[in-house]
XYZ file of C-alpha atoms in Angstrom:
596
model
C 0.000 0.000 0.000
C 1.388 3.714 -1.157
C 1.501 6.232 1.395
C -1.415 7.660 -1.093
C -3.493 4.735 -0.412
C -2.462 4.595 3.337
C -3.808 8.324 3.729
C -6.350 7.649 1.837
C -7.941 4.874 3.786
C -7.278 6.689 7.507
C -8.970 9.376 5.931
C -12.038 7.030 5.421
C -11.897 5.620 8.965
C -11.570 8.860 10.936
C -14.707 10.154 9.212
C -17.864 10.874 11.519
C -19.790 8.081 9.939
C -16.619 5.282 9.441
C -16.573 2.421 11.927
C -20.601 3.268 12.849
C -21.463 1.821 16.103
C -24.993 1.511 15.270
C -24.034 -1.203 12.592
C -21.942 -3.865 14.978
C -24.259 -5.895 16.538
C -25.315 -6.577 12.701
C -21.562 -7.523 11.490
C -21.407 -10.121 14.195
C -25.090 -11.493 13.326
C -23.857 -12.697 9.963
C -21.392 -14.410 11.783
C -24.550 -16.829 12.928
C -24.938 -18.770 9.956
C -21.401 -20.209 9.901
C -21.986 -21.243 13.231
C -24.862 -23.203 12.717
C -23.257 -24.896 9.452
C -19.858 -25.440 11.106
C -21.564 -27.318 14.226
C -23.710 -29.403 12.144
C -26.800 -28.320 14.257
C -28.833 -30.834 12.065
C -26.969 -34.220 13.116
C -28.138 -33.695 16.895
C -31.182 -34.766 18.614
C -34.168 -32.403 18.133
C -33.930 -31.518 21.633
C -29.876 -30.762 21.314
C -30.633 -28.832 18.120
C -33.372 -26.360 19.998
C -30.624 -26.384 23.052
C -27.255 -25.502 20.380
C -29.525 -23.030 18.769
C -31.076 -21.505 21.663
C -26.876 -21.186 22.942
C -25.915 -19.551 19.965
C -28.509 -16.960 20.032
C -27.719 -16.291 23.618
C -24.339 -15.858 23.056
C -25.237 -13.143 19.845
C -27.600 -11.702 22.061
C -24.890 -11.560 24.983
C -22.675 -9.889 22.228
C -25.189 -7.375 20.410
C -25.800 -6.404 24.348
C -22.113 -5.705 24.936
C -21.508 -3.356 22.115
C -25.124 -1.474 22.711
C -23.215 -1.065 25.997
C -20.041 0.487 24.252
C -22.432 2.350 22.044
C -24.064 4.104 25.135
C -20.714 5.068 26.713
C -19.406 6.270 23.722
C -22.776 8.476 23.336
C -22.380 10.121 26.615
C -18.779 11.299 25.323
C -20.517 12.656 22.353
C -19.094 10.166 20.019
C -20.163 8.376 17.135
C -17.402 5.949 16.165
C -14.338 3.791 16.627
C -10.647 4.265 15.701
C -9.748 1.269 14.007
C -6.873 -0.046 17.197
C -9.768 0.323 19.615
C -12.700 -1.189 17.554
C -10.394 -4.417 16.646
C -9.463 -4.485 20.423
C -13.516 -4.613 21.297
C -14.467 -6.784 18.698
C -12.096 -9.487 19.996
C -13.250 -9.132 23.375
C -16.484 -9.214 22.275
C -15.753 -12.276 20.199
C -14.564 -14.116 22.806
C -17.282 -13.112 25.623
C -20.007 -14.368 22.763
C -17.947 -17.908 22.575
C -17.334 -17.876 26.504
C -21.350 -17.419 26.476
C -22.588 -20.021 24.122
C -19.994 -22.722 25.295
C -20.885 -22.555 28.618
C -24.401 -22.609 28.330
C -24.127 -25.825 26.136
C -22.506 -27.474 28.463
C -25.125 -26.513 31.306
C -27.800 -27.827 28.926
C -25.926 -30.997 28.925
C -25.349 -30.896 25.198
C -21.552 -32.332 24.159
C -19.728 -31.149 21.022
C -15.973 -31.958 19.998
C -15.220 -27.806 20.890
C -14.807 -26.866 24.365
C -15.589 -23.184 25.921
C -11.937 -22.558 25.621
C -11.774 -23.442 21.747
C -15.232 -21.371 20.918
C -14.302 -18.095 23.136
C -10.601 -18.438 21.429
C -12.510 -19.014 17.613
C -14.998 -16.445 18.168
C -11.942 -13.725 19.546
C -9.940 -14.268 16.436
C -12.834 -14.178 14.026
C -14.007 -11.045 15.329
C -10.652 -9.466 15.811
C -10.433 -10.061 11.988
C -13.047 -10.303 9.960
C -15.096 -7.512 11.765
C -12.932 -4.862 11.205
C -13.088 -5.619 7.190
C -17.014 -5.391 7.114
C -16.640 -2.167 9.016
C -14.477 -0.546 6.627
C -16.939 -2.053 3.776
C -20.085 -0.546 5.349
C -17.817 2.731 5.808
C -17.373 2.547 2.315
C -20.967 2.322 1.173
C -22.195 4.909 3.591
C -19.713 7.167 1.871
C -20.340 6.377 -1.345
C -24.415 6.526 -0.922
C -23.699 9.860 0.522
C -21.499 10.831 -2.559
C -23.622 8.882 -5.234
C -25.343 11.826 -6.998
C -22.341 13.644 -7.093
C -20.132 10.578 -8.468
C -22.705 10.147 -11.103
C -23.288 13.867 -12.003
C -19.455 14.401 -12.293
C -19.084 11.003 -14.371
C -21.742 12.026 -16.831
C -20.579 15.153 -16.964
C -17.299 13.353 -18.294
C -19.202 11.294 -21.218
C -21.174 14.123 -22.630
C -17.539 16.306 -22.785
C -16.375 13.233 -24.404
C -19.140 12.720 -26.471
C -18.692 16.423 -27.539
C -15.398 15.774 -28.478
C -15.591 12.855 -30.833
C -18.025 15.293 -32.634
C -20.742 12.703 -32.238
C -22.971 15.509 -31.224
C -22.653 17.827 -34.288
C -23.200 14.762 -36.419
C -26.450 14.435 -34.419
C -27.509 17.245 -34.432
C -27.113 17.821 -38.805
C -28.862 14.131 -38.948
C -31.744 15.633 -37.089
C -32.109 19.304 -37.953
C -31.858 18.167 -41.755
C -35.334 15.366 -41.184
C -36.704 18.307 -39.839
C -36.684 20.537 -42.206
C -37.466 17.819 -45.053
C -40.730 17.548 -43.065
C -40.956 21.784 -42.777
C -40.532 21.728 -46.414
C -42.570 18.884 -47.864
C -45.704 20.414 -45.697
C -45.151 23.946 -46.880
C -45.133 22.762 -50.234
C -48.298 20.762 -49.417
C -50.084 24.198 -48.660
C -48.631 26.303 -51.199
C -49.867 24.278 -53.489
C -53.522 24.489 -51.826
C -52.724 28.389 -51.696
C -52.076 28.760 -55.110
C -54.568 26.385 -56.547
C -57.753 28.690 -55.235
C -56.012 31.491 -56.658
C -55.797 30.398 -60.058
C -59.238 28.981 -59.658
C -60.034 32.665 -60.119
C -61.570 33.143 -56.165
C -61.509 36.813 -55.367
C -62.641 36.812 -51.771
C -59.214 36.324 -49.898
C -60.849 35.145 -46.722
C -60.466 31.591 -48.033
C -57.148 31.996 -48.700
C -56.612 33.550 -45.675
C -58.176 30.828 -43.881
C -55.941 27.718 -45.853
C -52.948 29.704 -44.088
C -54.551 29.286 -40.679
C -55.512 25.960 -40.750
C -51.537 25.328 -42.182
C -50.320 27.491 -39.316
C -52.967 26.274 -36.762
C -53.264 22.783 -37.264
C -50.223 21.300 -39.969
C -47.663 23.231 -38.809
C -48.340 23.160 -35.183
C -49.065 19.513 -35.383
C -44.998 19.155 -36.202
C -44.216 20.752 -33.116
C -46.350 19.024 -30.757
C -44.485 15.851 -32.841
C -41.096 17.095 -31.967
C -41.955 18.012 -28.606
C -43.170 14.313 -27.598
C -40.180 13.410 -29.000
C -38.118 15.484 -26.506
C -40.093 14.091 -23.939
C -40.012 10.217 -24.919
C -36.137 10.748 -25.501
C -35.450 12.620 -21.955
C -37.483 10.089 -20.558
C -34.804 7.045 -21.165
C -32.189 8.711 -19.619
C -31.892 6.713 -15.967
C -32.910 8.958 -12.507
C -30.227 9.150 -10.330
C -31.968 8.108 -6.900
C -30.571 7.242 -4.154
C -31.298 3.848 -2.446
C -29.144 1.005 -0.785
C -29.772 -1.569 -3.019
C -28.541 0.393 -6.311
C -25.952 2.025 -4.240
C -24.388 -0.854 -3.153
C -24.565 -2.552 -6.685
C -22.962 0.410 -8.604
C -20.087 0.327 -5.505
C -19.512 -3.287 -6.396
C -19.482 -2.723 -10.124
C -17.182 0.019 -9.379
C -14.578 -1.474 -7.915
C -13.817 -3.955 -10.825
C -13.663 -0.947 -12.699
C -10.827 0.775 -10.248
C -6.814 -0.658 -11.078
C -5.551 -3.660 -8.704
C -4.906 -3.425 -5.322
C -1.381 -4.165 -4.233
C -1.268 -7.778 -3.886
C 0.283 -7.432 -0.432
C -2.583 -5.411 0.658
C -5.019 -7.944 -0.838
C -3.816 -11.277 0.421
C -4.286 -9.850 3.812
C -7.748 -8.828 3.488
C -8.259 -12.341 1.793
C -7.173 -13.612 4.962
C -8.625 -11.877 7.600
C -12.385 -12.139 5.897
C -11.982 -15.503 4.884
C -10.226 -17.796 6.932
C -11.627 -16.992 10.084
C -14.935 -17.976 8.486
C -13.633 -21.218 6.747
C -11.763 -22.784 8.943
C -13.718 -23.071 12.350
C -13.584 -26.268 14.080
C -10.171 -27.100 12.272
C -6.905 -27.764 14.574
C -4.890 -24.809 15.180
C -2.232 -26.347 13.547
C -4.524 -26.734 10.128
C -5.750 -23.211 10.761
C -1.998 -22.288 11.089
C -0.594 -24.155 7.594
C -3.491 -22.994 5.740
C -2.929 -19.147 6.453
C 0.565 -19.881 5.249
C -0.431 -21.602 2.521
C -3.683 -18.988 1.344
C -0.346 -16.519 2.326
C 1.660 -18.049 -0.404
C -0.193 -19.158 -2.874
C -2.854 -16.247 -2.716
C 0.295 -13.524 -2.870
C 1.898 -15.459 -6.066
C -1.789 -15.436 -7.889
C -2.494 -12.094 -7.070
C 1.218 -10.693 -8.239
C 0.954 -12.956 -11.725
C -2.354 -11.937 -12.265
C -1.828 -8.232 -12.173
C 0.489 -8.182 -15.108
C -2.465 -9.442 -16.860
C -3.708 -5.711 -15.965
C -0.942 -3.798 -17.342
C -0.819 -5.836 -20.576
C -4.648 -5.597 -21.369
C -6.684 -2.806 -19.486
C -9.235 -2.561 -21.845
C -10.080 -6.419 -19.994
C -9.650 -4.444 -16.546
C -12.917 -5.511 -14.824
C -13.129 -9.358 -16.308
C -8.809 -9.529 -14.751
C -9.900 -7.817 -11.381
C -12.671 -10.654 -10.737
C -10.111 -13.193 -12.301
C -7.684 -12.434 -9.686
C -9.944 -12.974 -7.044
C -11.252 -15.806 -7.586
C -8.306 -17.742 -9.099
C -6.666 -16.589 -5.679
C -9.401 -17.794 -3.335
C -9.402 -21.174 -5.581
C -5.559 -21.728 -6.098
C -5.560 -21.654 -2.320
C -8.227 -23.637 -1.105
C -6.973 -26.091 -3.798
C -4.026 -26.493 -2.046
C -4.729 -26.703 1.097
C -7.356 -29.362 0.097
C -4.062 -31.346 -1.080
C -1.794 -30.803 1.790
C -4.528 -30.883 4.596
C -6.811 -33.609 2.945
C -6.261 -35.700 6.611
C -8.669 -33.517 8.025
C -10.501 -31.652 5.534
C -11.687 -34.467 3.189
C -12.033 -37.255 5.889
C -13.176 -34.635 8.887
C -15.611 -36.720 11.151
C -17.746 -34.285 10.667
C -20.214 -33.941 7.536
C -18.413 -32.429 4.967
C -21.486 -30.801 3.178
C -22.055 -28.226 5.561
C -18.559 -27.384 5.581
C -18.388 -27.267 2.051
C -22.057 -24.951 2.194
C -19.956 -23.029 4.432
C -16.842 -22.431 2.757
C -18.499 -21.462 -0.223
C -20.936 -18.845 1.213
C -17.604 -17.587 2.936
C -16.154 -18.088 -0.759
C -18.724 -15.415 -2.056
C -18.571 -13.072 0.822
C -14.890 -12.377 0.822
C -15.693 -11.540 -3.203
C -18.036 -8.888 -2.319
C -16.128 -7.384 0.689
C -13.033 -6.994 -0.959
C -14.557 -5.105 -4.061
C -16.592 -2.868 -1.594
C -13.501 -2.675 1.025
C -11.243 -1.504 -2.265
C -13.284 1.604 -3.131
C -11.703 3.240 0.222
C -7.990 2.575 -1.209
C -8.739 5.142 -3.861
C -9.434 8.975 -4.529
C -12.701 10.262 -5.054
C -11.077 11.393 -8.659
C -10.292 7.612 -9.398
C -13.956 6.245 -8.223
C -15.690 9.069 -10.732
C -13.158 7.717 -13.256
C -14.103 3.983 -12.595
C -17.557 4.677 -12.529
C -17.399 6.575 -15.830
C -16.277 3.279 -17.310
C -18.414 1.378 -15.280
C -21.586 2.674 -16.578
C -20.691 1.552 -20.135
C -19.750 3.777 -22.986
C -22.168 2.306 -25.532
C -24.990 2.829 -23.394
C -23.893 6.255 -22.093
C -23.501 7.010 -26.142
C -27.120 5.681 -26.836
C -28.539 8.056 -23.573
C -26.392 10.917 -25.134
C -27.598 10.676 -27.949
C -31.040 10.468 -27.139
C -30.918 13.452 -25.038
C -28.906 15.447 -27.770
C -32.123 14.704 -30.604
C -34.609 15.331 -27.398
C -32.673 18.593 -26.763
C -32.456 19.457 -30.866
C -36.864 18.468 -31.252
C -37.396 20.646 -27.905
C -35.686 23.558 -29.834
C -37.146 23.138 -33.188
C -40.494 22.785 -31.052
C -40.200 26.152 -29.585
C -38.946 27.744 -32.860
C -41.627 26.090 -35.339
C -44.506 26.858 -32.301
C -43.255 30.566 -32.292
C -41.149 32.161 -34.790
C -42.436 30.280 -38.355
C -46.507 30.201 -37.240
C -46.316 33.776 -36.405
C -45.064 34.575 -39.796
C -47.906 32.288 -41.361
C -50.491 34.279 -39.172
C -49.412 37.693 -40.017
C -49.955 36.653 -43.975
C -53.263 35.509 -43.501
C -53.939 38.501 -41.471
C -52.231 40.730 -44.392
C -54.833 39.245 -46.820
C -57.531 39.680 -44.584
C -56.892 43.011 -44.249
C -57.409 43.380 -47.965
C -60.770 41.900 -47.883
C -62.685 45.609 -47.560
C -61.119 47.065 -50.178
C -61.803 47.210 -53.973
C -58.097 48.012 -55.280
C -56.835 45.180 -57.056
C -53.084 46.217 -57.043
C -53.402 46.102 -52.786
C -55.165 42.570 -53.044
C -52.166 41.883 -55.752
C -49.679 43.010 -53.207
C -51.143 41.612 -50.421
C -51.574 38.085 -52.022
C -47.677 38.402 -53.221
C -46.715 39.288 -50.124
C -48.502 36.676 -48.114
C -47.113 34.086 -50.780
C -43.555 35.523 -50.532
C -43.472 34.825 -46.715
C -44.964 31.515 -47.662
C -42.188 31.290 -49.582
C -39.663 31.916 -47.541
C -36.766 28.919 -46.669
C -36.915 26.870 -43.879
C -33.243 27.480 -42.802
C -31.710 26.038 -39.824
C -31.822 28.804 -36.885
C -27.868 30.312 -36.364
C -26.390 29.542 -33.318
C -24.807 32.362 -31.747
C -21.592 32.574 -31.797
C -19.593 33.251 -28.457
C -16.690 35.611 -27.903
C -13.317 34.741 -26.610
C -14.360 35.131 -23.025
C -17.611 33.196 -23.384
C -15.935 30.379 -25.000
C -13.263 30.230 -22.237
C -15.866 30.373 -19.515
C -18.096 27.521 -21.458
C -14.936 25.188 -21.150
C -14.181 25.785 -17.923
C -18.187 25.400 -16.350
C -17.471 22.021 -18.378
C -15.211 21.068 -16.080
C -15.977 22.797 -12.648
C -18.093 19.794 -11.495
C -15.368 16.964 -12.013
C -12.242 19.101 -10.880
C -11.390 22.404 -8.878
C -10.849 25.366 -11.383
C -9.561 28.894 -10.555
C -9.318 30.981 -12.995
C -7.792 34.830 -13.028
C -7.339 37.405 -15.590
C -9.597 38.510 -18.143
C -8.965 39.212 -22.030
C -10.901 41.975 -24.054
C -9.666 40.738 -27.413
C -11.331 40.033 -30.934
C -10.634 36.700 -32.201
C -12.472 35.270 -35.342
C -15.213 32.053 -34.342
C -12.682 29.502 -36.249
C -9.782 30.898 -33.393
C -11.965 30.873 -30.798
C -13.347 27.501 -30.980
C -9.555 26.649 -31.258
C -8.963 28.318 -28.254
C -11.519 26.623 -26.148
C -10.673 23.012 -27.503
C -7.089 23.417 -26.329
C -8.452 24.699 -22.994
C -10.502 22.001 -22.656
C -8.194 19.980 -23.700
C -5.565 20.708 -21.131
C -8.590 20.334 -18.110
C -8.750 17.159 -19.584
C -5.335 15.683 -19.604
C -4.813 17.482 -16.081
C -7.608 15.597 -14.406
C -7.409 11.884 -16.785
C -3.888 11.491 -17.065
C -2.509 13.734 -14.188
C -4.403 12.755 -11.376
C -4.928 16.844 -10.743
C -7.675 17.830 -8.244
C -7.033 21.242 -8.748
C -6.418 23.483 -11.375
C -5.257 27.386 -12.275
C -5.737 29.029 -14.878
C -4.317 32.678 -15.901
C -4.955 34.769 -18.847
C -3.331 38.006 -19.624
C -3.156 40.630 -22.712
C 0.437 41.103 -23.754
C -0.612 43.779 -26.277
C -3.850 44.755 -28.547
C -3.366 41.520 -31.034
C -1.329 38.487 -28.576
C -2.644 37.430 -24.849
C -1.120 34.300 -22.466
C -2.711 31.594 -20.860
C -1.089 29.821 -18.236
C -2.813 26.483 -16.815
C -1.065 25.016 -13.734
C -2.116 22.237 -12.056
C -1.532 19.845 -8.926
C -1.222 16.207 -10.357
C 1.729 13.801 -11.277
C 3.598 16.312 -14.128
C 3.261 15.332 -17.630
C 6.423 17.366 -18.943
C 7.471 14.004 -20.604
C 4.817 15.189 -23.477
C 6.256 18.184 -24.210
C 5.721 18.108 -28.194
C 3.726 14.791 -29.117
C 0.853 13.179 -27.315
C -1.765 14.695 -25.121
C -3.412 17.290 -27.434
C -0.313 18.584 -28.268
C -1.519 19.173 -32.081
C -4.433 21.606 -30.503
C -1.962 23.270 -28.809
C 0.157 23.614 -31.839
C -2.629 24.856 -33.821
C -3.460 27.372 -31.654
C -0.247 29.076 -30.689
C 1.898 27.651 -33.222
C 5.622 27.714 -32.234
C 4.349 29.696 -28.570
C 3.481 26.940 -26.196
C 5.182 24.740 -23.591
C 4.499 22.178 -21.653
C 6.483 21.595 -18.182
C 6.933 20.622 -14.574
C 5.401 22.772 -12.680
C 6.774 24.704 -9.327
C 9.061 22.371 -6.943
C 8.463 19.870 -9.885
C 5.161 19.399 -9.193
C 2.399 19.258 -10.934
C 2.322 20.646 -14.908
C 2.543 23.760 -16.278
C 1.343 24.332 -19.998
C 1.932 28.105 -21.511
C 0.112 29.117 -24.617
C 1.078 32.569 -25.977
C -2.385 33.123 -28.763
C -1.985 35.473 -31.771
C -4.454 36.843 -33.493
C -4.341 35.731 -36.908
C -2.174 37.715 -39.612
C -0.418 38.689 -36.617
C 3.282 37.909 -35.835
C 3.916 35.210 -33.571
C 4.945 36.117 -30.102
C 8.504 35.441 -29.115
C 9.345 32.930 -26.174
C 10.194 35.436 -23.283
């Protein structure tokens, strides 16, 4: 474990809501199931199988009693958890008071088993001294990340649409849709010019008819299209997922995560492999078993684990299919060998081996799941958005894109086609209505050409406006504010043409991008200033690893070129941390800046 990881994960336990007291007494309940298939409660007597039962739950109620007890004097210190020395310490004791408990209760009730009070208290101590702690660091885990969840997900989409942006899958989109559109616009104007124009020529002077085709077509046809496109927005926003919050999905998307997240250190995972499972596995065994198979889940777990996360390094696009490979071929490479070595008393036990093997395998499956949750809390909040990014799936975060892009483009055609184009329709009817009273023929004439003109007119697509230098900058940045800390100073009061500007916004964007992705920045600083009436600098520091080793290939450097071409540099930043890129932007026909 890095000391990044190690801060990391006291961080996580010192938290008010780490180590929760209030979820204890309901790590060591899931302890009772073991119990019961480790003992063999079924092979007894019915009246021995009420009396082992009726122990056990005496000794979990003993247990849950003890720590409600901790709970309340913690409560009247006005505090709400454990530091993880002092919770392991408790949890052992309280182990071992639950074992003390049961055993000597079953042997007042008369009831003999091959494990004495000595062996259960000493079982119970070191299964509680080790597995609790891990759950408690899991649940720690969830509660954070349920608390976080929104934001994780906000932050992570906010990541595929800027990525989305950038593979220009959006423009494409948006010319796909805009163009059936306006097909449509056209082929039903057509539709009513046609009706227009036909009563004209059959020679009808009264220009109230006329008047009324256009507000039927404006009323009715084209209004119908908008209502069309506006369903369309609604049906496509629809299919985008909520984002509520509920333990269930919360705990599902943490799991999912973690596959997503790079390996743990093996070191670091053999241990937690052997604290959760073992004590679990391998109750009722000799200590000297218990003993050789640690060393041998030790070995053979730390060799699998190292092996297998080359596999990582060699194909991360297969990241979350290696990180469950590793577990599991470390769990089974184990067991598989201490199956061999300890067969004496694992495959001949004189005890049924069913439950044991019901056992082993429920313990099999519960290790999987703690270690993904437990592994969330060796990692950043940057590298959890990052992992759940992937983790949602880029086809299907494409398909919801996309569908919100064309829901986004029909609720602005909507609004335009509702507005701007039946307004113009209405004002020609009301222009030939307005020639109804009167007898001249040249204002009817005028009147009907002008009504038709308007009729006429193309169907173009509305003009986006086009942002200055400053609005550009600020768009990119407001991109980015949700995923990563940006300060930005300075301000530039220059002309630039669009093409430049959109230039200049891609490269800032671009630099966000490679500070947060491939830096591991969680802040960044950003300062612009005019050098003179036609040049201006941008500076972009951040906090992350330093990517100076790119200083003139790789990592956008070709929108960097393009917009300061010759005039930027990319370097270590102060004390040789973090980066520092410097773009010195000329306004076109303009000669280039010298390096100063």
């Amino acid at each position: 474990m890095n000391n990044k990881q190690r801060s990391i994960l006291n961080q996580v336990i010192n938290e008010p809501d780490a180590l929760s007291l209030r979820y204890i007494p309901f790590f060591m309940c899931l302890n009772f199931p073991f119990l019961l298939l480790i003992d063999n409660v079924w092979k007894f007597s019915g009246v021995d199988q009420f009396r082992l039962a009726l122990a056990k739950v005496t000794g979990f109620c003993v247990l849950f009693l003890y720590f409600l007890l901790i709970k309340h004097l913690y409560s009247e210190h006005q505090r709400r958890s454990l530091s993880m020395p002092i919770l392991v310490i408790l949890s052992g004791l309280g182990g071992a008071i639950q074992g003390a408990v049961s055993g000597a209760l079953l042997d007042l009730l008369g009831v003999k088993t091959q494990f004495t009070i000595f062996d259960r208290s000493t079982t119970a101590f070191i299964v509680a001294l080790t597995w609790l702690p891990a759950n408690a660091v899991a649940i720690s885990a969830l509660l954070t990340f349920r608390r976080n969840r929104t934001e994780y997900l906000r932050r992570a989409e906010t990541m595929g649409r800027i990525a989305f942006e950038q593979a220009g899958l959006a423009k494409s989109i948006r010319k796909n849709v805009e163009k059936d559109i306006v097909d449509e616009l056209k082929w039903t104007r057509e539709f009513t010019q046609l009706k227009f124009q036909r009563s004209i020529e059959e020679g009808i002077q009264s220009t109230n008819v006329d008047s009324q085709l256009m507000k039927e077509y404006a009323n009715q046809d084209l209004r119908a299209i908008s209502h069309t496109l506006w369903n369309q927005a609604e049906a496509k926003s629809k299919i985008i997922e909520p984002t509520e919050t509920n333990n269930f999905r919360s705990f599902w998307e943490l799991y999912r995560l973690s596959y997503f997240l790079p390996p743990v250190d093996s070191l670091v995972q053999v241990f937690m492999v052997l604290t959760i499972f073992l004590p679990l596995s391998l109750r009722g065994y000799p200590p000297s078993v218990q003993l050789q198979t640690a060393v041998i889940f030790f070995i053979v777990g730390y060799g699998t684990l190292r092996s297998s996360a080359k596999l990582y390094n060699w194909f991360p696009k297969w990241g979350p299919l290696i990180n469950a490979f590793r577990t599991f071929s470390a769990l089974f490479f184990s067991i598989l060998v201490a199956v061999i070595l300890n067969n004496e008393y694992i495959l001949n036990a004189p005890n049924l081996p069913v439950p044991r093997l019901i056992a082993a395998f429920i313990a099999f499956v519960f290790t999987d799941v703690a270690l993904a949750v437990c592994k969330s809390t060796l990692y950043s909040q940057e590298d959890q958005i990052k992992a759940l990014y992937r983790s949602i799936g880029r086809k299907k975060a494409q398909i919801n894109l996309a569908n919100l892009e064309i829901a986004l483009i029909s609720r602005e055609w909507a609004k335009h086609i509702h507005g701007t184009l039946a307004s113009k329709l209405l004002t020609a009817a009301a222009i030939l209505e307005n020639s109804i009273p009167g007898q001249d023929l040249v204002s009817k004439e005028a009147a009907i050409l002008e009504a038709t003109h308007i009729m006429n007119g193309e169907f173009a697509i509305p003009a986006k406006r086009k942002r200055s230098l400053m609005q550009e900058f600020r768009h990119r940045v407001h991109q980015w504010s949700s995923i990563i800390n940006i300060e930005t100073h300075g301000v530039v009061d220059m002309h630039l043409p669009s093409i430049s500007v959109e230039k200049f916004g891609l490269a800032v964007e671009e630099a966000l991008a490679n500070a947060f992705r491939h830096g591991q920045a969680t802040k960044v600083t950003i300062f612009l200033k005019e050098i003179d009436e036609h040049s201006f600098e941008c500076l972009i520091s951040d906090n992350g690893i330093g990517l100076a080793e790119y200083q003139r290939n790789g990592l956008g450097s070709s929108l960097f070129e393009d917009i300061a071409p010759g005039n930027w540099k990319r370097e270590l930043g102060a004390d040789g941390v973090g980066t520092r890129l410097r773009l010195l932007v000329s306004a076109p026909n303009n000669p280039s800046v010298a390096d100063k």
